[in-house]
Amino acid sequence: MFKKEISAGAKSKVKSSVQRAIRTKIVETYPLLGPHIDEIIPKKSQLDLLKLPDRVTLYALDNNPLFWQHMDDPLVPHLRVVHSFPTCFSRISIDRGAIRFVLSGATLMAPGLTSAGGRLPDTEAQLKEGDVAVIEAEGKEEACMVGQLRMGTEEIKDVKKGVVMDTGHYLGDGLWNMTID
């Protein structure tokens, strides 16, 4: 989704009532971010809304991107937020062979998760289709991609092939390199 360099379109201030709703939605979607929400979006701060190509909305605070949303999809955290609060998000891991494909913007496929180096959550912490997941790489400390799953983790374990995530935000993409003025 963000393979090419991105330039932000219209930038506008978010009303305080909408900002409260966004804070609530973030805590509902990512309950582990609850204790940190005042650090991410302070109550008295002014959140900015930036229009990006392909009907993507980016929420930023003090020219720092925080979350993005494609149409009516869930709010997805920017990788900088994921790196700041790594334990607050659902995580799955890809094997070493999939790293270069993910970092070049390719679609994330199930074999990268089900092979020896990949890791999917246990049955108690399984993810459903449409959930937002953070992708870690085998042997690396930082997350390399974040996006919305196209199939649940149980289905990934059963089928072991197919598209897992087709649109997402990865290290080095247009959203990562974008500067906000």
CSV table of C-alpha atoms in Angstrom, one decimal:
chain,number,residue,atom,x,y,z
A,1,MET,CA,0.0,0.0,0.0
A,2,PHE,CA,2.9,2.4,0.8
A,3,LYS,CA,5.5,1.1,-1.7
A,4,LYS,CA,6.1,4.4,-3.3
A,5,GLU,CA,7.1,7.7,-1.8
A,6,ILE,CA,4.1,9.5,-0.3
A,7,SER,CA,3.3,13.1,0.0
A,8,ALA,CA,0.6,14.1,2.4
A,9,GLY,CA,-2.4,15.9,1.1
A,10,ALA,CA,-4.7,18.2,3.1
A,11,LYS,CA,-3.7,18.6,6.7
A,12,SER,CA,-6.4,19.6,9.2
A,13,LYS,CA,-6.9,19.7,13.0
A,14,VAL,CA,-9.0,17.1,14.6
A,15,LYS,CA,-11.9,18.3,16.8
A,16,SER,CA,-11.6,17.5,20.5
A,17,SER,CA,-14.7,15.3,20.5
A,18,VAL,CA,-13.3,13.3,17.5
A,19,GLN,CA,-9.9,13.1,19.3
A,20,ARG,CA,-11.6,11.6,22.4
A,21,ALA,CA,-13.4,9.1,20.2
A,22,ILE,CA,-10.1,8.1,18.5
A,23,ARG,CA,-8.5,7.7,22.0
A,24,THR,CA,-11.4,5.5,23.0
A,25,LYS,CA,-11.2,3.4,19.8
A,26,ILE,CA,-7.5,2.9,20.2
A,27,VAL,CA,-7.9,1.6,23.8
A,28,GLU,CA,-10.8,-0.7,22.6
A,29,THR,CA,-8.8,-2.1,19.8
A,30,TYR,CA,-5.5,-2.3,21.7
A,31,PRO,CA,-6.4,-2.8,25.4
A,32,LEU,CA,-2.7,-3.1,26.4
A,33,LEU,CA,-2.2,0.5,25.2
A,34,GLY,CA,-4.6,1.8,27.9
A,35,PRO,CA,-2.0,2.7,30.5
A,36,HIS,CA,0.1,4.5,27.8
A,37,ILE,CA,-2.7,6.4,25.9
A,38,ASP,CA,-1.9,9.7,27.7
A,39,GLU,CA,1.7,9.3,26.6
A,40,ILE,CA,0.7,8.6,23.0
A,41,ILE,CA,-2.1,11.2,22.7
A,42,PRO,CA,-2.1,13.6,25.7
A,43,LYS,CA,-5.6,15.0,26.5
A,44,LYS,CA,-4.6,18.6,25.9
A,45,SER,CA,-2.7,18.0,22.7
A,46,GLN,CA,-3.9,18.8,19.1
A,47,LEU,CA,-4.1,15.8,16.8
A,48,ASP,CA,-3.6,16.4,13.1
A,49,LEU,CA,-5.4,14.5,10.3
A,50,LEU,CA,-3.6,14.0,7.0
A,51,LYS,CA,-5.1,12.7,3.8
A,52,LEU,CA,-2.9,10.3,2.0
A,53,PRO,CA,-3.4,8.6,-1.4
A,54,ASP,CA,-5.7,5.5,-1.8
A,55,ARG,CA,-8.2,6.8,0.8
A,56,VAL,CA,-5.8,6.5,3.7
A,57,THR,CA,-6.1,8.8,6.7
A,58,LEU,CA,-3.0,9.4,8.9
A,59,TYR,CA,-3.3,10.8,12.5
A,60,ALA,CA,-0.2,12.7,13.7
A,61,LEU,CA,0.8,14.5,16.8
A,62,ASP,CA,3.5,17.2,16.6
A,63,ASN,CA,4.4,16.0,13.1
A,64,ASN,CA,4.9,12.4,14.4
A,65,PRO,CA,2.7,9.8,12.7
A,66,LEU,CA,0.8,7.7,15.2
A,67,PHE,CA,-2.0,5.7,13.5
A,68,TRP,CA,-3.3,5.3,10.0
A,69,GLN,CA,-6.6,4.0,8.7
A,70,HIS,CA,-7.7,2.8,5.3
A,71,MET,CA,-11.4,3.8,4.7
A,72,ASP,CA,-13.4,2.1,7.6
A,73,ASP,CA,-10.8,-0.5,8.5
A,74,PRO,CA,-9.4,-0.5,12.1
A,75,LEU,CA,-6.8,2.0,13.2
A,76,VAL,CA,-3.4,0.6,12.5
A,77,PRO,CA,-0.4,1.9,14.5
A,78,HIS,CA,2.6,3.4,12.8
A,79,LEU,CA,5.8,1.3,13.2
A,80,ARG,CA,7.3,4.0,15.4
A,81,VAL,CA,4.5,3.6,17.9
A,82,VAL,CA,5.0,-0.2,17.7
A,83,HIS,CA,8.7,0.2,18.4
A,84,SER,CA,7.9,2.5,21.4
A,85,PHE,CA,5.4,0.1,23.0
A,86,PRO,CA,6.4,-3.3,21.7
A,87,THR,CA,4.5,-5.4,24.2
A,88,CYS,CA,1.1,-3.8,23.6
A,89,PHE,CA,0.3,-5.5,20.2
A,90,SER,CA,-0.5,-9.0,19.0
A,91,ARG,CA,2.7,-10.4,17.3
A,92,ILE,CA,3.5,-13.1,14.8
A,93,SER,CA,6.9,-14.0,13.5
A,94,ILE,CA,8.2,-14.7,10.0
A,95,ASP,CA,11.2,-16.9,9.2
A,96,ARG,CA,14.5,-15.5,7.8
A,97,GLY,CA,13.6,-16.4,4.2
A,98,ALA,CA,10.6,-14.1,4.2
A,99,ILE,CA,12.4,-11.0,5.5
A,100,ARG,CA,13.6,-9.6,2.2
A,101,PHE,CA,10.3,-10.1,0.6
A,102,VAL,CA,8.4,-8.4,3.4
A,103,LEU,CA,10.8,-5.4,3.4
A,104,SER,CA,10.4,-5.0,-0.4
A,105,GLY,CA,6.7,-4.7,0.0
A,106,ALA,CA,5.6,-8.2,-1.1
A,107,THR,CA,2.4,-9.8,0.1
A,108,LEU,CA,3.0,-11.8,3.3
A,109,MET,CA,2.3,-15.5,2.6
A,110,ALA,CA,1.5,-18.3,5.0
A,111,PRO,CA,4.7,-20.4,4.4
A,112,GLY,CA,6.8,-17.6,5.9
A,113,LEU,CA,4.8,-18.1,9.2
A,114,THR,CA,4.4,-21.9,9.3
A,115,SER,CA,8.0,-22.9,8.5
A,116,ALA,CA,10.6,-23.7,11.2
A,117,GLY,CA,11.5,-20.0,11.9
A,118,GLY,CA,8.0,-18.7,11.9
A,119,ARG,CA,5.9,-18.4,15.0
A,120,LEU,CA,2.1,-18.1,15.4
A,121,PRO,CA,0.3,-17.5,18.7
A,122,ASP,CA,-1.1,-20.3,20.8
A,123,THR,CA,-4.7,-21.3,20.6
A,124,GLU,CA,-5.6,-19.1,23.6
A,125,ALA,CA,-4.2,-16.0,22.0
A,126,GLN,CA,-5.2,-16.8,18.4
A,127,LEU,CA,-6.0,-13.9,16.0
A,128,LYS,CA,-9.0,-13.7,13.8
A,129,GLU,CA,-9.4,-12.5,10.2
A,130,GLY,CA,-9.3,-8.7,10.2
A,131,ASP,CA,-7.3,-8.3,13.4
A,132,VAL,CA,-4.3,-6.1,13.3
A,133,ALA,CA,-1.0,-7.9,13.8
A,134,VAL,CA,2.6,-6.9,14.2
A,135,ILE,CA,5.1,-8.9,12.2
A,136,GLU,CA,8.5,-9.7,13.7
A,137,ALA,CA,11.4,-11.2,11.9
A,138,GLU,CA,13.3,-14.3,13.1
A,139,GLY,CA,16.4,-13.2,14.9
A,140,LYS,CA,15.6,-9.5,14.9
A,141,GLU,CA,14.5,-7.3,17.8
A,142,GLU,CA,12.3,-4.7,16.2
A,143,ALA,CA,9.0,-5.3,14.3
A,144,CYS,CA,9.3,-5.1,10.5
A,145,MET,CA,5.6,-4.8,9.4
A,146,VAL,CA,2.2,-4.1,10.8
A,147,GLY,CA,-1.2,-4.6,9.1
A,148,GLN,CA,-4.5,-6.4,9.0
A,149,LEU,CA,-4.7,-10.2,8.7
A,150,ARG,CA,-6.6,-11.7,5.8
A,151,MET,CA,-7.0,-15.1,7.5
A,152,GLY,CA,-7.0,-16.1,11.1
A,153,THR,CA,-4.1,-17.9,12.8
A,154,GLU,CA,-5.9,-21.2,13.1
A,155,GLU,CA,-6.7,-21.1,9.4
A,156,ILE,CA,-3.0,-20.3,8.7
A,157,LYS,CA,-1.9,-23.4,10.7
A,158,ASP,CA,-4.4,-25.6,8.9
A,159,VAL,CA,-4.1,-24.5,5.3
A,160,LYS,CA,-0.3,-23.5,5.4
A,161,LYS,CA,-0.6,-21.6,2.1
A,162,GLY,CA,-2.2,-18.5,0.8
A,163,VAL,CA,-2.1,-14.7,1.4
A,164,VAL,CA,-1.9,-13.7,5.1
A,165,MET,CA,-1.5,-10.0,4.8
A,166,ASP,CA,-1.6,-8.0,1.5
A,167,THR,CA,-1.5,-4.4,2.6
A,168,GLY,CA,0.5,-3.2,5.5
A,169,HIS,CA,3.1,-0.7,6.6
A,170,TYR,CA,6.7,-2.0,6.7
A,171,LEU,CA,10.2,-0.6,7.5
A,172,GLY,CA,11.5,1.6,4.7
A,173,ASP,CA,8.1,2.1,2.9
A,174,GLY,CA,6.7,5.4,1.8
A,175,LEU,CA,4.9,5.9,5.2
A,176,TRP,CA,8.0,5.2,7.1
A,177,ASN,CA,10.1,7.7,5.1
A,178,MET,CA,7.4,10.4,4.9
A,179,THR,CA,8.1,13.7,6.4
A,180,ILE,CA,5.3,15.8,7.8
A,181,ASP,CA,5.6,19.6,7.7
